[in-house]
Each structure stands twice: as C-alpha cells, then as structure tokens.
XYZ file of C-alpha atoms in Angstrom:
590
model
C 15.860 91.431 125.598
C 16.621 94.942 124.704
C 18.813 94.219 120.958
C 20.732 97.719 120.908
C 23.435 96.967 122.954
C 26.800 98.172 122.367
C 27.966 99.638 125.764
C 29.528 97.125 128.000
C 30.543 93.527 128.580
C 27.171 90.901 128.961
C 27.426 88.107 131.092
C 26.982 84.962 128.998
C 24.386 82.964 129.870
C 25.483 78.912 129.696
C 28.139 76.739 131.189
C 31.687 76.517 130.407
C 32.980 73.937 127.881
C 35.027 71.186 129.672
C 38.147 70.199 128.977
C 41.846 69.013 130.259
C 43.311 71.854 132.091
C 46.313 72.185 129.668
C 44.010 72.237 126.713
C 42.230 75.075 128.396
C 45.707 76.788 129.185
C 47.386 76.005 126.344
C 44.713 76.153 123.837
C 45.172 78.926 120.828
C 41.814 79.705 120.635
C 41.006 80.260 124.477
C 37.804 78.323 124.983
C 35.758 81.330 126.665
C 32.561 81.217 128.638
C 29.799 79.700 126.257
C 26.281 77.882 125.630
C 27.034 74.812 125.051
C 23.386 73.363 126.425
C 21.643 72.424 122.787
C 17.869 73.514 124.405
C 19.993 76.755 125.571
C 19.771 77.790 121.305
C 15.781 76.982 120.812
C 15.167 80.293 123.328
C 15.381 83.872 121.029
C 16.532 85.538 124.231
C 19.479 83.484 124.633
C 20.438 83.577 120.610
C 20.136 87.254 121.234
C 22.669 87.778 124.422
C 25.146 85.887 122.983
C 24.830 88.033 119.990
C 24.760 91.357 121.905
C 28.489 89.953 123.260
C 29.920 90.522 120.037
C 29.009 94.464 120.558
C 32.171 94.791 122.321
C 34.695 93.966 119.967
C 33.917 97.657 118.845
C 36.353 99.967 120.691
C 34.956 103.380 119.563
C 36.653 105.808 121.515
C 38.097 103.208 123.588
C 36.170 102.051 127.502
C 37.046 103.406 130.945
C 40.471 105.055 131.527
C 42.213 102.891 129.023
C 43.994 104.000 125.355
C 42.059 101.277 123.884
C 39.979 102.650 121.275
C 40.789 103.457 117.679
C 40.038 107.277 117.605
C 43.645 109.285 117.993
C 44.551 106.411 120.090
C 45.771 104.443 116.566
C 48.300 107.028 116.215
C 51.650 105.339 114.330
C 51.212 107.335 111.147
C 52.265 110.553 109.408
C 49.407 112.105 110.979
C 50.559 112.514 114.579
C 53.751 113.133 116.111
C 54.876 113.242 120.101
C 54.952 109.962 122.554
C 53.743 109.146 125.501
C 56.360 106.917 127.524
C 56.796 103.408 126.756
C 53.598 102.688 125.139
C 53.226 105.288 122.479
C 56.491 106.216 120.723
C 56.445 107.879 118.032
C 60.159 107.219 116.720
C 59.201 103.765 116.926
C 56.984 100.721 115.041
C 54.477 98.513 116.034
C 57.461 96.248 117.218
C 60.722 96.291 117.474
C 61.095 92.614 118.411
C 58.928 89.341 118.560
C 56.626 89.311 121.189
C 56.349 86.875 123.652
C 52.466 86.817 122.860
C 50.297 88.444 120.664
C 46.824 90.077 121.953
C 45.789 90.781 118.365
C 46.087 87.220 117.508
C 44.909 85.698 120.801
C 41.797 88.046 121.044
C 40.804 88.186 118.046
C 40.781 83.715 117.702
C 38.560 84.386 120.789
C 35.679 86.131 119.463
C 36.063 84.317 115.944
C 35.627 81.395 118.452
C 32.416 82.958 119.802
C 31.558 83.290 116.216
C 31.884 79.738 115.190
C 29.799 78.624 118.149
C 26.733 80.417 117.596
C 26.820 79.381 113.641
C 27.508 75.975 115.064
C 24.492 75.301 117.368
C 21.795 77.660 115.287
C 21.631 74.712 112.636
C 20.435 72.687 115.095
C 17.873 75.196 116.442
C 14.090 74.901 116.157
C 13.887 78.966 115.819
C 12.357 79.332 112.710
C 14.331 79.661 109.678
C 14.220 83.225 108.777
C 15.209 83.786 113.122
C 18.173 81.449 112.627
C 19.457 82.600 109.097
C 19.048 86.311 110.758
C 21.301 85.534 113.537
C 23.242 83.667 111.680
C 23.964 86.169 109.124
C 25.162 88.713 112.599
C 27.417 85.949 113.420
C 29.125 85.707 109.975
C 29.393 89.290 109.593
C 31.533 89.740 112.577
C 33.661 86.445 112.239
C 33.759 88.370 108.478
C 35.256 91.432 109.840
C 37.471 89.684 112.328
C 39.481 87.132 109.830
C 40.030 90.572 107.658
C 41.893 92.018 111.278
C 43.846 89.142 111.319
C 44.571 89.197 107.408
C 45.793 92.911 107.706
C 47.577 91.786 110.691
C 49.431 89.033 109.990
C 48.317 87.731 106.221
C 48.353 84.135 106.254
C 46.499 82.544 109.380
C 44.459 79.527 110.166
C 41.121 79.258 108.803
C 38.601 78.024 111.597
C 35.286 77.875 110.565
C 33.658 75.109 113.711
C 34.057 75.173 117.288
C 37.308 72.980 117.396
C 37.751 70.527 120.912
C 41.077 69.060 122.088
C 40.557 65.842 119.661
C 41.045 68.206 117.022
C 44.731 68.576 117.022
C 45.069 68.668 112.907
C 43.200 71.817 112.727
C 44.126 72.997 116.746
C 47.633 72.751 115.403
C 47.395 73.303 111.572
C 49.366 75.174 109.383
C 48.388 78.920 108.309
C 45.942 79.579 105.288
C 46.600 81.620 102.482
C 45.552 84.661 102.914
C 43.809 84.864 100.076
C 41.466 82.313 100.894
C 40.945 83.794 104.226
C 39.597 86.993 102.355
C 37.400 85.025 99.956
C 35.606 83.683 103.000
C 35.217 86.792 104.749
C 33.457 87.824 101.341
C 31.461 84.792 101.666
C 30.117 85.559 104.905
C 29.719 89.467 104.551
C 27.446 88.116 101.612
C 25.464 85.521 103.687
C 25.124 88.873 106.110
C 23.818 91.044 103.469
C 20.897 88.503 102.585
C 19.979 86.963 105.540
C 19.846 89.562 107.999
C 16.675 90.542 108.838
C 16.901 94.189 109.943
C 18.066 96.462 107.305
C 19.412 99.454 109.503
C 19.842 100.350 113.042
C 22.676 102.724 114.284
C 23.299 99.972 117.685
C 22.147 97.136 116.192
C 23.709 94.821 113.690
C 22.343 95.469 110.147
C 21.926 94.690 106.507
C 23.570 98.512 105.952
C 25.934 97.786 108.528
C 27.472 94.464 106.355
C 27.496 96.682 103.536
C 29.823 99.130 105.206
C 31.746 96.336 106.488
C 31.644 94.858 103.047
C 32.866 98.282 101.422
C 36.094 98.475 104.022
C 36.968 94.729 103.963
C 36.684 94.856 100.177
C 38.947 98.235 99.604
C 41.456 96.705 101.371
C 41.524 93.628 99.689
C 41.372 95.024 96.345
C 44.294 97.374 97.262
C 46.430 94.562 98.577
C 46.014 92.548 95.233
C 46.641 95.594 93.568
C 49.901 96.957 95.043
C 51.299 94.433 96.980
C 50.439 91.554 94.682
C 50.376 92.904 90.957
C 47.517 90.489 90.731
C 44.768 92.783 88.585
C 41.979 90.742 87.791
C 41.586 90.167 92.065
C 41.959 93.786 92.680
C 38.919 94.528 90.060
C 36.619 91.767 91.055
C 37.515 93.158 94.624
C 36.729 97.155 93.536
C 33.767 96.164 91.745
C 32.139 94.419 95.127
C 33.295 98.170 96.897
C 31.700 99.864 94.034
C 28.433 97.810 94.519
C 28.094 97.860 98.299
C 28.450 101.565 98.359
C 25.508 102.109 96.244
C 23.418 100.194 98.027
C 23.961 102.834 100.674
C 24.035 105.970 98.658
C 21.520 108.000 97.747
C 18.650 106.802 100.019
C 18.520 106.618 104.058
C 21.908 108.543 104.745
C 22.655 111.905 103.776
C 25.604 114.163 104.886
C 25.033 115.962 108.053
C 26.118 119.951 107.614
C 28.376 120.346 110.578
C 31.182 117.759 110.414
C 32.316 118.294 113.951
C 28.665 116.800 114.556
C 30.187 113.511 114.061
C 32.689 112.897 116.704
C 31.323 115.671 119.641
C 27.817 114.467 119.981
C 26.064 112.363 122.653
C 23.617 109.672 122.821
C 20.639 111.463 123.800
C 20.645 115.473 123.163
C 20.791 117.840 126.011
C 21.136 121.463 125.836
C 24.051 122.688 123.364
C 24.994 119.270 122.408
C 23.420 116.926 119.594
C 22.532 113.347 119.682
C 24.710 110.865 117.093
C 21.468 108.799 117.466
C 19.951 110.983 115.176
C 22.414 111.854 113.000
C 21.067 111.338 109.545
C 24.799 110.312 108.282
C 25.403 107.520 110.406
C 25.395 103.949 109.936
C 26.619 102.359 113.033
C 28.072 103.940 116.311
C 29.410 103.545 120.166
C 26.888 104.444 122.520
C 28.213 106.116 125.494
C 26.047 107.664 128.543
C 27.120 108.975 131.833
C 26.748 106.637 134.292
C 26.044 103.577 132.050
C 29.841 103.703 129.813
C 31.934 105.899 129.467
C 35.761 107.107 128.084
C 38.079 109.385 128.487
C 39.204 110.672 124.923
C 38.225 114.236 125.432
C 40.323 114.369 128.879
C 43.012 112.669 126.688
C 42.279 115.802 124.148
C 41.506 118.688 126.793
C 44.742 118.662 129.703
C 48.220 117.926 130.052
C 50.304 117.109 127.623
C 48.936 115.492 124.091
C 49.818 114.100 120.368
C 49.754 116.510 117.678
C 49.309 117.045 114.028
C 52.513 116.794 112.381
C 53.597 119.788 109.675
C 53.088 116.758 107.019
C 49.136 116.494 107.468
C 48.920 119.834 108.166
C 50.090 120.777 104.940
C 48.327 118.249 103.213
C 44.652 120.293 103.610
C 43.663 121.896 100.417
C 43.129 125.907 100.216
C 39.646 127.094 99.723
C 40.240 127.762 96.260
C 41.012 124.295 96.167
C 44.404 124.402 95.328
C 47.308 122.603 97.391
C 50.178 124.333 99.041
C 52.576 124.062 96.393
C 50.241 126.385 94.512
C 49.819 129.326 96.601
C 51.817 132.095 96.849
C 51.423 132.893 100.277
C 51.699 129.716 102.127
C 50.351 130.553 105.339
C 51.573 128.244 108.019
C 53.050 130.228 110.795
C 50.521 132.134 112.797
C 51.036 135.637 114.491
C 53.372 135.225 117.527
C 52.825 137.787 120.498
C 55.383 137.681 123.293
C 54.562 139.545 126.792
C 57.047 140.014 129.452
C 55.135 140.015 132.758
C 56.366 139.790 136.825
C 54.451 137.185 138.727
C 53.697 137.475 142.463
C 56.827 136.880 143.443
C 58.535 139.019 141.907
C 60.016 137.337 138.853
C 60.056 137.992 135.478
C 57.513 135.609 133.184
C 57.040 135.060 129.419
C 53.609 134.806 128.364
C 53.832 133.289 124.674
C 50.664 133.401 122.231
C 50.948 131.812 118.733
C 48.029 132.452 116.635
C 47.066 130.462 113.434
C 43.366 131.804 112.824
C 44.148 133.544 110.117
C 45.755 130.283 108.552
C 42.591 128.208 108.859
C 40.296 130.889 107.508
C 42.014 129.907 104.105
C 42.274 126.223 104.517
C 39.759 123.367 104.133
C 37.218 123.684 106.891
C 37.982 120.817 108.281
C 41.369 121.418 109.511
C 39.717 124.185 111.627
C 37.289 121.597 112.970
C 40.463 119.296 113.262
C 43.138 121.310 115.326
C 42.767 124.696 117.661
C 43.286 128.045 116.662
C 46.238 128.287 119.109
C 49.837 126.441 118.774
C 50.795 125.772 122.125
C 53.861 123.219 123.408
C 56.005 122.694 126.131
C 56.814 126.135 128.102
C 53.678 127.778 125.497
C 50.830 126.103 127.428
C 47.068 127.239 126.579
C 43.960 125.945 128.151
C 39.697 126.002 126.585
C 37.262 127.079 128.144
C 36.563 124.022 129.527
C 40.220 122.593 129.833
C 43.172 123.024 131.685
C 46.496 123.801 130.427
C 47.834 121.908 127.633
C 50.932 121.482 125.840
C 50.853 119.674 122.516
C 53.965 117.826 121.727
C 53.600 119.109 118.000
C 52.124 122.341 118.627
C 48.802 121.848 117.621
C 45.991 121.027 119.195
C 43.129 118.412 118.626
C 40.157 120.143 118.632
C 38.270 117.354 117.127
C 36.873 115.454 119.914
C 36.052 118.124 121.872
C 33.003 119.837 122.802
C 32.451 123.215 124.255
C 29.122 122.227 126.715
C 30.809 119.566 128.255
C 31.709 120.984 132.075
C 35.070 120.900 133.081
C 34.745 117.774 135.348
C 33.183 115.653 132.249
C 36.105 117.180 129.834
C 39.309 116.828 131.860
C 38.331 113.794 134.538
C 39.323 110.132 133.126
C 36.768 108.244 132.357
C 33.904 110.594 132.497
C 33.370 111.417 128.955
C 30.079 110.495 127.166
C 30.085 111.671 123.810
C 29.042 108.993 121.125
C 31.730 107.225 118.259
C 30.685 106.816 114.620
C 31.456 103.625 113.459
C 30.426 103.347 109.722
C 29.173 106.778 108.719
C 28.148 107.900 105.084
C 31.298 110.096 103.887
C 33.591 106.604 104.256
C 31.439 105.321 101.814
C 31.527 108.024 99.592
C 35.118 108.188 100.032
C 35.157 104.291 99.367
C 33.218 104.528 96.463
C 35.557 107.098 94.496
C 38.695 104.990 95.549
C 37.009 102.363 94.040
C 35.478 103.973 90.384
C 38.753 105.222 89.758
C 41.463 102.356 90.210
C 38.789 100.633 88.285
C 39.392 103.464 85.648
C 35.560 104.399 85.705
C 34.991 107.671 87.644
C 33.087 109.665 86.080
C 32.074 113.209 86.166
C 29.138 112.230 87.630
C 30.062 109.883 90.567
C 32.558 112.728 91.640
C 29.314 114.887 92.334
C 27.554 111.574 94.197
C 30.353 110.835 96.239
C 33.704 113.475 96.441
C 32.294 116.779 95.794
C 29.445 116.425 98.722
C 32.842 116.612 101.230
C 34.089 118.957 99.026
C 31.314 121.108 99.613
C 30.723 120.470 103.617
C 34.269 121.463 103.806
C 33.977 124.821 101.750
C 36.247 123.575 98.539
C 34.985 124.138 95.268
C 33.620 121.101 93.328
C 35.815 119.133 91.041
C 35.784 117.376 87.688
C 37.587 114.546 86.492
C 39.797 116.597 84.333
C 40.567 119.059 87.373
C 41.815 116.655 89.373
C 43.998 115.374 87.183
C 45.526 118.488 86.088
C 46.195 119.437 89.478
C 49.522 117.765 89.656
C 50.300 118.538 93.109
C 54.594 117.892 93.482
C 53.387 116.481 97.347
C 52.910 113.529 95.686
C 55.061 110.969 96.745
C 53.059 107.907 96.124
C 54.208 107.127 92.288
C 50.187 107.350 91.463
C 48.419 109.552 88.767
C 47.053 112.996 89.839
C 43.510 111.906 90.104
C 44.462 109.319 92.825
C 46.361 111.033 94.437
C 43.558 114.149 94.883
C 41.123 111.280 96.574
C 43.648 110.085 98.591
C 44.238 113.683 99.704
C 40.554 113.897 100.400
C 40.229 110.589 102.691
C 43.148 111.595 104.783
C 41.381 114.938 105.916
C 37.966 113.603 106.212
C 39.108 110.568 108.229
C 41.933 112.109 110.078
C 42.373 110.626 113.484
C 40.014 107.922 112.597
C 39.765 104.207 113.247
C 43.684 103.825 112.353
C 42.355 104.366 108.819
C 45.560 106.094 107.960
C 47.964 103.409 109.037
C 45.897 100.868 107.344
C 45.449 102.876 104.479
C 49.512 103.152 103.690
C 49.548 99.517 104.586
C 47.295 98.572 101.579
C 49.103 101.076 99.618
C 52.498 99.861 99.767
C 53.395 102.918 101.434
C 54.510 102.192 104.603
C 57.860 103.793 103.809
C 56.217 107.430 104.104
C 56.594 106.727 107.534
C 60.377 106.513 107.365
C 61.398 109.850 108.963
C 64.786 109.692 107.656
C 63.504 110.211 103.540
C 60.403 112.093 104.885
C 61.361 114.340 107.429
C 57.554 116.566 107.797
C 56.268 113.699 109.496
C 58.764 114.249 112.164
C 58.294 118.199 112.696
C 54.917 120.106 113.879
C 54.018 123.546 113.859
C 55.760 126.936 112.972
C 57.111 128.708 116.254
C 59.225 131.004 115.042
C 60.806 134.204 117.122
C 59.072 132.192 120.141
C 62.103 129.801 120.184
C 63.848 132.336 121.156
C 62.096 132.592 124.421
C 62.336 128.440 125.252
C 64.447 125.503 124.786
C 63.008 123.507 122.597
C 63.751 121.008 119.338
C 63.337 122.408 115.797
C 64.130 122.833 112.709
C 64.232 125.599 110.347
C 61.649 126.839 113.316
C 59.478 123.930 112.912
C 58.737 121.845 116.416
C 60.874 118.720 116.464
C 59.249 116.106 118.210
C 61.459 113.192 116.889
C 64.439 115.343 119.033
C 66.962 113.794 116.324
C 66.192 110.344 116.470
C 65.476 108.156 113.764
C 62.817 105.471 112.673
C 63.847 103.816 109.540
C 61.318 101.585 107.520
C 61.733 97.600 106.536
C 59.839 95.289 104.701
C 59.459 93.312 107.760
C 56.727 96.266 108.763
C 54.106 95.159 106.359
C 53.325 92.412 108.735
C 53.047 91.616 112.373
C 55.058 89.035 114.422
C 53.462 86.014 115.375
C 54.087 85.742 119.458
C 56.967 83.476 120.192
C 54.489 81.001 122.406
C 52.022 80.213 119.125
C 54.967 79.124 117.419
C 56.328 77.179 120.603
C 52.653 75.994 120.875
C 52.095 74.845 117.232
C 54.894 74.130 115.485
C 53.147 74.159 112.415
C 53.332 77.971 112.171
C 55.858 79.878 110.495
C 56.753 83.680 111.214
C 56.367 86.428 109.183
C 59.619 87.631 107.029
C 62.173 89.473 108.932
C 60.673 88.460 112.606
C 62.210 84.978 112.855
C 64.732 86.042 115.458
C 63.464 87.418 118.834
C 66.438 89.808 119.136
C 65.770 91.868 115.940
C-alpha cells in the first residue's frame, strides 16, 4: 500500500457500524463508513488505508471546481477586498445569523470520529508495538489538529476521545468542555505524535517534523489566546515556550530556505520543463500533491480570467521599502503607478479607451515579495488586462494576484476549472521561522541572534536589510494600530507579507490577537479601498475615494464581540440540549 497519499478520497475498506436509523440521522458525530471487524486491525494494509483517509482533511488549494481550499479562498481579512455574489462578501462576516447547521462543526466531529476509531481498535491489535504506537501517534496528531479547528472555531466544545454508540447518550448529548482543556489534550496528543511516530519526515506522508509544525501552529495560537484574550500569563508562556521548542527541532538541519519564494506556491509535483517540483523543495515540510489527470484545482483559473479579489491599499501599504523602512518613513511614497490613456476607433467605427496603469516602478522599491505577490499592472472593471497565458481580467481592487500563477502553464491548464496541477505547501520552513520569533519575543527573549536564525533569512530572500533587536524597536512605525511595542509589531509586519493569502493565517492571526476590530471598515477605512487610479477615473464610472478603488461601494461592516466566535447550528442545540450558544448568537434573527 503506497503510504504517500494525499490526493483524493480512499474507499474505506470495512462495514458500516449498525445502528437505529434515527441515531444514524440524528447522530452529532455522523457515524461514517468504518472497520469495525477486530481481525480487520491485525492487517498493516488496512491500518494504513484508513490512515491515508485522513489525507483529505487537507484542502491545499482546494479539489475540483470548488472554493474549498484555504489559499486566497480564506479571504475575510484586511488583506483582500471585492466579493463574489452570495458566497464571498466582502462587506460582510462569517455570519450574519445562526445557521441552521454548521459544516465546520459537523465535519470536523466526523473525522475526529475517524480518529477515535483507529486509536480505539489499534490497542487491541497484534501489530507489533512500535507499528501500533506509529499509527497511533498519525491518528492523534490529526484528532490534535482537528479539536484546535474546533477550539478556534467555536471555543468550548465536547471532548470525545472513544468511538461513542447510541447507549452513550451522557457523552452523545453532553455539555461543552472548556476550552482550555480541549487545548491541553491536543498538546497531549501532538506530544504522543512527536514520540511515537516512526517516520521522521516525508513531504506526503505523516511525520515526526510534520507534528512539530502542527505543534508550533496549534501552540502559537494557544499561547496568543491566553495571552490577549485571557490575561492569563503563566498559560501563554508555558504555551510560547512549547512553540519555541518545536521550532528548533526543525531549524537548522533538514530544511533550508529555498531562493525564489514564488517557488513555493507555482510549482508542480514532478518537474517538467520551466516549472519546478515542490517535491523537492528543500523548504518544505508537508504539501498537496496535485497531478494532471490524477487531482486537480482550479486556483490559478480563479487567479488568471474574469473577474477576481484583490489586495486592498491596507496590505499593500503594509510591505516594507528596500531600505527597510515603512511607508510612513519615505518621502516619496510611491503607490500610484504611471497611467497612460489611448483614444483608439474599433472596427466599427467607435471611439475606445484603452487604459494602462503601471506600478513597476513601485515594486522595484518595495519588499520583493509584493512583486511576487500582485502584477505589475492595476487593472479593474472597464481597465481589463490579460498574461500571457490568461484572458482578460478585472480585479475588483485593482491589483492583481500574481502569486499562484505560473508563466509555463498553457492557457487551457491556467484559465479552464479544474485543470490546474501545481502543488500546495502545507507546513513549510519560513512559518516556523516566523513562529519561532513570535514566540522569543512575547516571551521577552529574542535575541540578536535568533533574529539572524529565524527573521532576517526572509528578510534577506525578500531583499530587506537585516535587523537587530534594537532596530526594530526603534522603528516606531505610526501604522501601528495594534496597542503592541515596536518590536512586535515589525514581526507581525513580517508574517503578514510572507504568509499573505495563506491558509486563512491572517484571519486567524487577528483572531488570536484580539484584533478582529481591524476589520471594522468604518474605524479602518484602507481595508475597504484598493489601488491608486487616478486621472483614469476620469475615463470610467467607478467607486473611489480620494482616487483610491472603492470596493466596499459605501457600505459598511461594523465589528462585535459576537465575531470572536462562531454560531453553533440551530439543529445541535435542538439536538442536544445540553449545548449552549456562543455570546451574541442566541437569537436566529440577529
């Protein structure tokens, strides 16, 4: 049984679990296909394709022609602006009432489920010990990384730690658990992970380095939830220290930064000519596989036609210079590219506008990674541009994401849904690095030193000049809206561009914070306005202000406390009347 399989949906091997029909209809954790044959557990191969299963919980850059996957997709932040009907509004939250159901909580029970039965029956296998422990330890580390998606989610939630049946109506129909609890056990089982599991890396396969990635997110967030949300210090060190710890174990040994940061999110599984394999990518931990014909996604055609989310003027202006200095610092502030208006008469005999808006010159001075980020072209509605290998696009802020994209791809594979094939990192080196600094210096321990083993390395990939301690600090950038100390601040700056786009990081991110309220157009108002169009406004209707690209179009979205937390869907709490919803969600009309 081939173990390095991420790329689609296995067939379970076993029979189903019986039960009443209501309790299979009804029940809150959906009883799913599994093994539940005891000799089924003593055969390796079997073990192993129910743990290959628990591949496709991770989305990468989402499957087939859906919006599923956590690259771009995961866009309600100050990041992106623009909307895309119903389901993507950016004027909007998560909710704006209690759901019926919830496919977060529902989905996520499932494969926790899934979880619970393979930890279950492996104590009862005859495998030898080291087999079991190692497959046990695969098992933990995603039920690990699935209780902390349900803690971010929702906070308190039911612990389930054993394959519950329909006589188990205490625990079917419990109360939720702190969440604090919840957390300590994830911790418990990304720990189990970390010593039992047999195979210490693998970029498709479960890992020893991958549950110390997992480790190093689960624990960042933790530690920043105690922190700022909590006030509770002594939780948010022991929680920083356990970052700080599983990042070394990573640094300085198999991983190293790759040079070309693009590298990362335009590559493919196997190299063909013009194109580079993530396989081999020396700086990643754990990705997506995607191949033509096998599974595939349609992110770049999401990227490379029609009409797509933007960069908003707030991230944008957040990239440093190159003489690694922030906006407020220059005296030339270049963000409005050259504009170059041509009148033209088109076949039949009317008169065109051909509109060109030019920001080259504005990423030659910028962090490099905004130019590997967005296109050297703003182009919206009515100022359409096209790649090589695209079609005409209008971003809805202006600027373009040119992060996904790759030049070799043929037009077909770049604009057709569900025909692209390039590869998703998953864990990767510079989020450790990035963790690790986080880490030293809310625990008040960064050193010199650990800036030039962690921050400085992206400094240096992205053409800024390295930092000290003392630099940072005296930067004092007035951007900084977060109430935090200069030095904070600066790494915070730092993980937005090298993650932008990513994994929902920067939703998540804010939510640890306590800073959901940047995203509260009505005291922030960049986060609602894109590029610089100047005199081209002139030529078509569109929203701005002060010249900048409106894409809010006047409309307001104001932030609550309630946002910090998810509604529960209105048939769990019908189902088990046990639970209680979050703050601010308890009536279905709010």
């Amino acid at each position: 049984m081939k173990k390095s399989i991420i790329y689609g949906m296995l067939t379970v091997v076993g029979a189903s679990l019986t039960g009443c029909n209501d309790f299979l209809d009804d029940n809150r954790w959906p009883l799913d296909t599994i093994i539940d044959d005891s000799n089924a557990w003593n055969q390796e191969v079997v073990v192993q394709s129910e743990i290959n299963a628990l591949y496709n919980n991770f989305y990468g850059y989402g499957n087939g022609t859906g919006r599923n996957g956590t690259f771009y997709f995961e866009s309600l932040n100050d990041d992106q602006v623009g909307s895309w009907g119903s389901s993507v509004q950016f004027n909007t939250w998560k909710h704006l009432q209690t759901p019926g159901t919830s496919s977060v909580w529902n989905t996520t029970y499932e494969v926790i489920r899934k979880c619970n039965n393979i930890i279950t029956n492996l104590e009862k296998s005859t495998l030898h010990y080291t087999v079991v422990e190692s497959f046990t330890g695969e098992a933990k580390l995603n039920r690990a990384w699935q209780y902390y998606d349900l803690v971010r989610h929702f906070g308190d939630v039911p612990l389930i730690l054993t394959v519950l049946s329909p006589n188990d109506e205490a625990e079917l129909y419990g109360a939720r658990t702190d969440r604090d609890k919840v957390m300590d056990q994830a911790l418990e089982d990304i720990n189990y992970a970390i010593e039992h599991i047999t195979r210490k890396s693998g970029k498709t396969e479960f890992s020893r380095d991958l549950a110390y990635a997992v480790k190093a997110e689960i624990c960042l967030f933790e530690a920043a939830y105690a922190k700022y949300h909590k006030n509770d210090v002594a939780r948010a060190n022991k929680f920083y220290g356990e970052v700080v710890s599983a990042c070394e174990s990573l640094m300085g040994g198999t991983y190293e930064l790759c040079d070309d940061y693009a590298s990362l999110y335009n590559s493919v599984y196997t190299a063909v000519p013009g194109i580079g394999s993530l396989l081999s990518n020396k700086e990643v931990i754990f990705m997506k596989p995607y191949q033509q014909g096998v599974k595939s996604h349609s992110l770049v055609k999401y990227t490379n036609s029609g009409e797509i989310l933007g960069m908003s003027k707030d991230a944008f202006e957040n990239y440093l210079f190159i003489d690694g200095k922030p906006m407020s610092q220059q005296t030339d502030k270049q963000d409005k590219g050259a504009v170059t208006i041509t009148k033209y008469t088109d076949k039949d005999g009317k008169e065109q506008t051909n509109i060109d808006i030019d920001i080259t010159a504005c990423l030659a001075v910028r962090d490099k990674r905004l130019a590997a980020t967005i296109d050297d072209h703003v182009f919206y509605r009515k100022a359409t541009w096209a790649r090589p290998n695209g079609t005409q696009m209008a971003s809805m802020s202006g600027y373009g994401v040119k992060k996904f994209w790759n030049q070799y791809l043929t037009l077909y594979y770049a604009t057709t849904d569900n025909q692209s094939y390039t590869n998703a990192p998953l864990y990767w080196l510079a989020e450790i690095y990035l963790a690790y600094a986080e880490a030293k210096a809310e625990l008040g321990t960064l050193s010199n030193d650990d800036l030039n083993k962690s921050i400085n390395r992206l400094y240096k990939r992205a053409g800024l000049p390295e930092q000290t301690v003392a630099g940072l600090e005296a930067i004092a950038d007035p951007a900084n809206n977060m109430g935090i100390s200069s030095l904070l601040w600066e790494i915070r700056r730092c993980r937005r561009c090298e993650l932008m786009f990513d994994k929902g990081q920067r939703y998540w991110d804010l939510v640890r914070w306590h800073q959901l309220e940047i995203l509260d157009n009505t005291k922030y108002p960049n986060i609602s306005l894109g590029a610089y169009a100047g005199e081209a406004l002139n030529e078509v209707f569109i929203n701005n202000v002060n010249g900048y690209i409106d894409t809010f179009q006047g409309s307001e979205r104001k932030f609550t406390a309630r946002e910090y937390l998810f509604p529960l869907g209105i048939d769990q709490l019908n189902l088990n009347k046990n639970l209680v919803q979050n703050p601010g969600w308890e009536s279905p009309s709010k």
